[in-house]
XYZ file of C-alpha atoms in Angstrom:
156
model
C 110.117 -71.478 -39.901
C 107.549 -73.542 -37.909
C 104.339 -74.058 -40.226
C 100.712 -74.611 -39.491
C 98.952 -76.222 -42.573
C 100.988 -75.189 -44.863
C 101.238 -71.785 -43.932
C 104.238 -69.799 -42.011
C 104.037 -68.513 -38.986
C 105.545 -65.506 -40.487
C 102.719 -65.035 -42.676
C 99.704 -65.887 -40.449
C 101.169 -63.125 -38.408
C 101.533 -61.106 -41.028
C 97.955 -61.362 -42.010
C 96.467 -61.021 -38.482
C 98.612 -57.784 -38.398
C 96.709 -56.623 -41.565
C 93.144 -57.844 -40.423
C 93.820 -55.995 -37.158
C 94.768 -52.534 -39.393
C 91.649 -53.036 -41.538
C 89.597 -53.386 -38.394
C 90.758 -50.296 -36.608
C 90.490 -48.395 -40.117
C 86.660 -49.285 -40.195
C 86.303 -48.368 -36.747
C 87.813 -45.031 -37.406
C 85.711 -44.504 -40.434
C 82.714 -45.313 -38.120
C 83.624 -43.425 -35.299
C 84.532 -40.417 -37.944
C 80.639 -40.616 -39.542
C 79.366 -40.770 -36.094
C 81.042 -37.354 -35.632
C 79.857 -35.745 -38.407
C 76.388 -36.362 -38.041
C 76.426 -34.463 -35.085
C 77.274 -31.200 -37.231
C 76.053 -31.911 -40.957
C 72.855 -32.598 -40.812
C 70.144 -30.240 -42.531
C 69.090 -28.322 -39.090
C 70.238 -28.002 -36.264
C 67.338 -29.992 -34.722
C 68.712 -33.019 -37.060
C 72.244 -32.297 -35.321
C 70.669 -32.029 -32.064
C 68.310 -35.498 -32.581
C 71.779 -37.007 -33.681
C 74.259 -36.248 -30.562
C 71.363 -37.510 -28.313
C 70.948 -40.757 -30.183
C 74.857 -40.853 -30.343
C 75.649 -39.979 -27.066
C 76.429 -42.876 -24.155
C 73.934 -41.934 -21.330
C 76.993 -41.089 -18.977
C 78.893 -38.673 -21.637
C 80.976 -36.145 -19.985
C 80.597 -32.877 -22.249
C 83.259 -30.031 -21.564
C 83.207 -26.528 -22.419
C 86.684 -24.982 -22.027
C 87.646 -22.883 -19.035
C 86.949 -19.240 -19.573
C 84.364 -19.658 -22.241
C 80.720 -18.512 -20.766
C 79.642 -21.976 -20.151
C 83.002 -23.460 -18.494
C 82.917 -26.681 -16.700
C 81.783 -30.350 -17.736
C 77.960 -32.062 -17.768
C 77.331 -35.679 -17.983
C 74.626 -37.077 -19.954
C 72.327 -35.265 -22.591
C 70.175 -33.807 -20.189
C 72.542 -31.854 -18.564
C 74.454 -31.142 -21.733
C 70.969 -29.614 -23.505
C 70.264 -27.507 -20.569
C 73.453 -26.233 -19.675
C 74.906 -25.727 -23.049
C 72.439 -25.703 -25.528
C 69.205 -24.127 -24.338
C 71.220 -21.177 -23.596
C 72.994 -21.299 -27.209
C 69.495 -21.338 -28.472
C 68.125 -17.955 -26.065
C 71.285 -15.751 -25.484
C 72.912 -15.673 -29.176
C 71.152 -14.866 -32.847
C 72.833 -17.203 -35.577
C 74.968 -18.949 -33.215
C 76.989 -21.800 -35.312
C 79.833 -23.472 -35.368
C 81.159 -23.815 -39.470
C 84.031 -27.035 -39.196
C 86.491 -27.209 -41.905
C 87.993 -30.558 -41.337
C 88.302 -33.499 -39.379
C 91.152 -36.119 -38.139
C 90.480 -39.101 -36.793
C 92.520 -42.097 -35.178
C 91.133 -45.235 -33.284
C 88.375 -43.618 -30.723
C 89.738 -40.037 -31.176
C 87.641 -37.456 -33.550
C 88.723 -34.306 -34.131
C 87.590 -31.266 -35.592
C 88.186 -27.763 -36.458
C 86.615 -25.196 -37.356
C 84.823 -21.472 -36.406
C 82.234 -20.532 -34.072
C 80.299 -17.171 -34.773
C 77.350 -15.393 -33.595
C 75.655 -11.966 -32.431
C 75.248 -11.952 -28.431
C 71.559 -10.641 -28.084
C 72.214 -8.373 -24.748
C 74.923 -6.404 -26.374
C 74.094 -6.822 -30.698
C 77.825 -7.742 -30.500
C 78.901 -10.431 -32.870
C 82.131 -12.651 -32.914
C 83.764 -15.241 -35.045
C 86.461 -17.526 -33.151
C 88.772 -20.449 -33.752
C 87.550 -23.729 -32.248
C 88.469 -27.099 -32.249
C 86.560 -30.192 -30.466
C 88.033 -33.151 -29.350
C 85.588 -36.378 -29.806
C 85.890 -39.654 -27.619
C 84.218 -42.746 -28.999
C 83.887 -46.150 -27.017
C 81.324 -48.823 -28.502
C 80.044 -46.515 -30.793
C 79.093 -43.798 -28.465
C 80.472 -40.969 -27.584
C 81.731 -40.871 -24.082
C 83.206 -37.483 -23.846
C 83.337 -34.031 -25.750
C 85.914 -31.403 -25.098
C 85.853 -27.837 -26.571
C 89.446 -25.476 -27.315
C 88.582 -22.094 -27.977
C 89.505 -18.402 -28.041
C 86.892 -17.732 -24.997
C 88.572 -14.144 -24.759
C 86.927 -13.448 -28.218
C 83.768 -14.591 -27.172
C 83.543 -12.913 -23.776
C 84.843 -9.393 -24.751
C 81.584 -9.165 -26.672
C 79.474 -9.891 -24.274
C-alpha cells in the first residue's frame, strides 16, 4: 500500500473521512441551533428578531396550500407583512409549540402543534404541523410549512 510520510493511503483517507463527518456534524448542530432560536426565545418579539437576523435576504417562505396565508413570500419584509402581521391581528394567543426537531446537514425539521382562537368567530383550534427549514452558509434560505389546513379553515 502506498505511503506518504510513513502514513498509509488508507489511513489518510480514513482520517479525511472522519474530519468530513465531524465538520458535517458541527454544521448540523449550528443549523439546529439557528432554527431553535426562532422558536425558543423568551418572547415572540425575540423570536421575530432572531428570525429576521437568521434569514437570508432572499429567503423563500412557503405557507401550505389550503392554509389561510397560503403562498410563497420572499424576504423578511414580505414574510412579516403577509404572515406575521396577520397572525398578530387575526388571532388571539396564536402559537406554535415545537415538540421535536430532526436535523441533517442543511435541513432542519421542526414538529409541533399550532393553536389559537380566531378573532372573528371566537373559535379555538389545534392542528399538527411540521416545518422544513433549509440553511446555507449560516442563513435560512427557505421555510416550508406542512399543516392540517382543514382544521384551521374550519374555525374561520
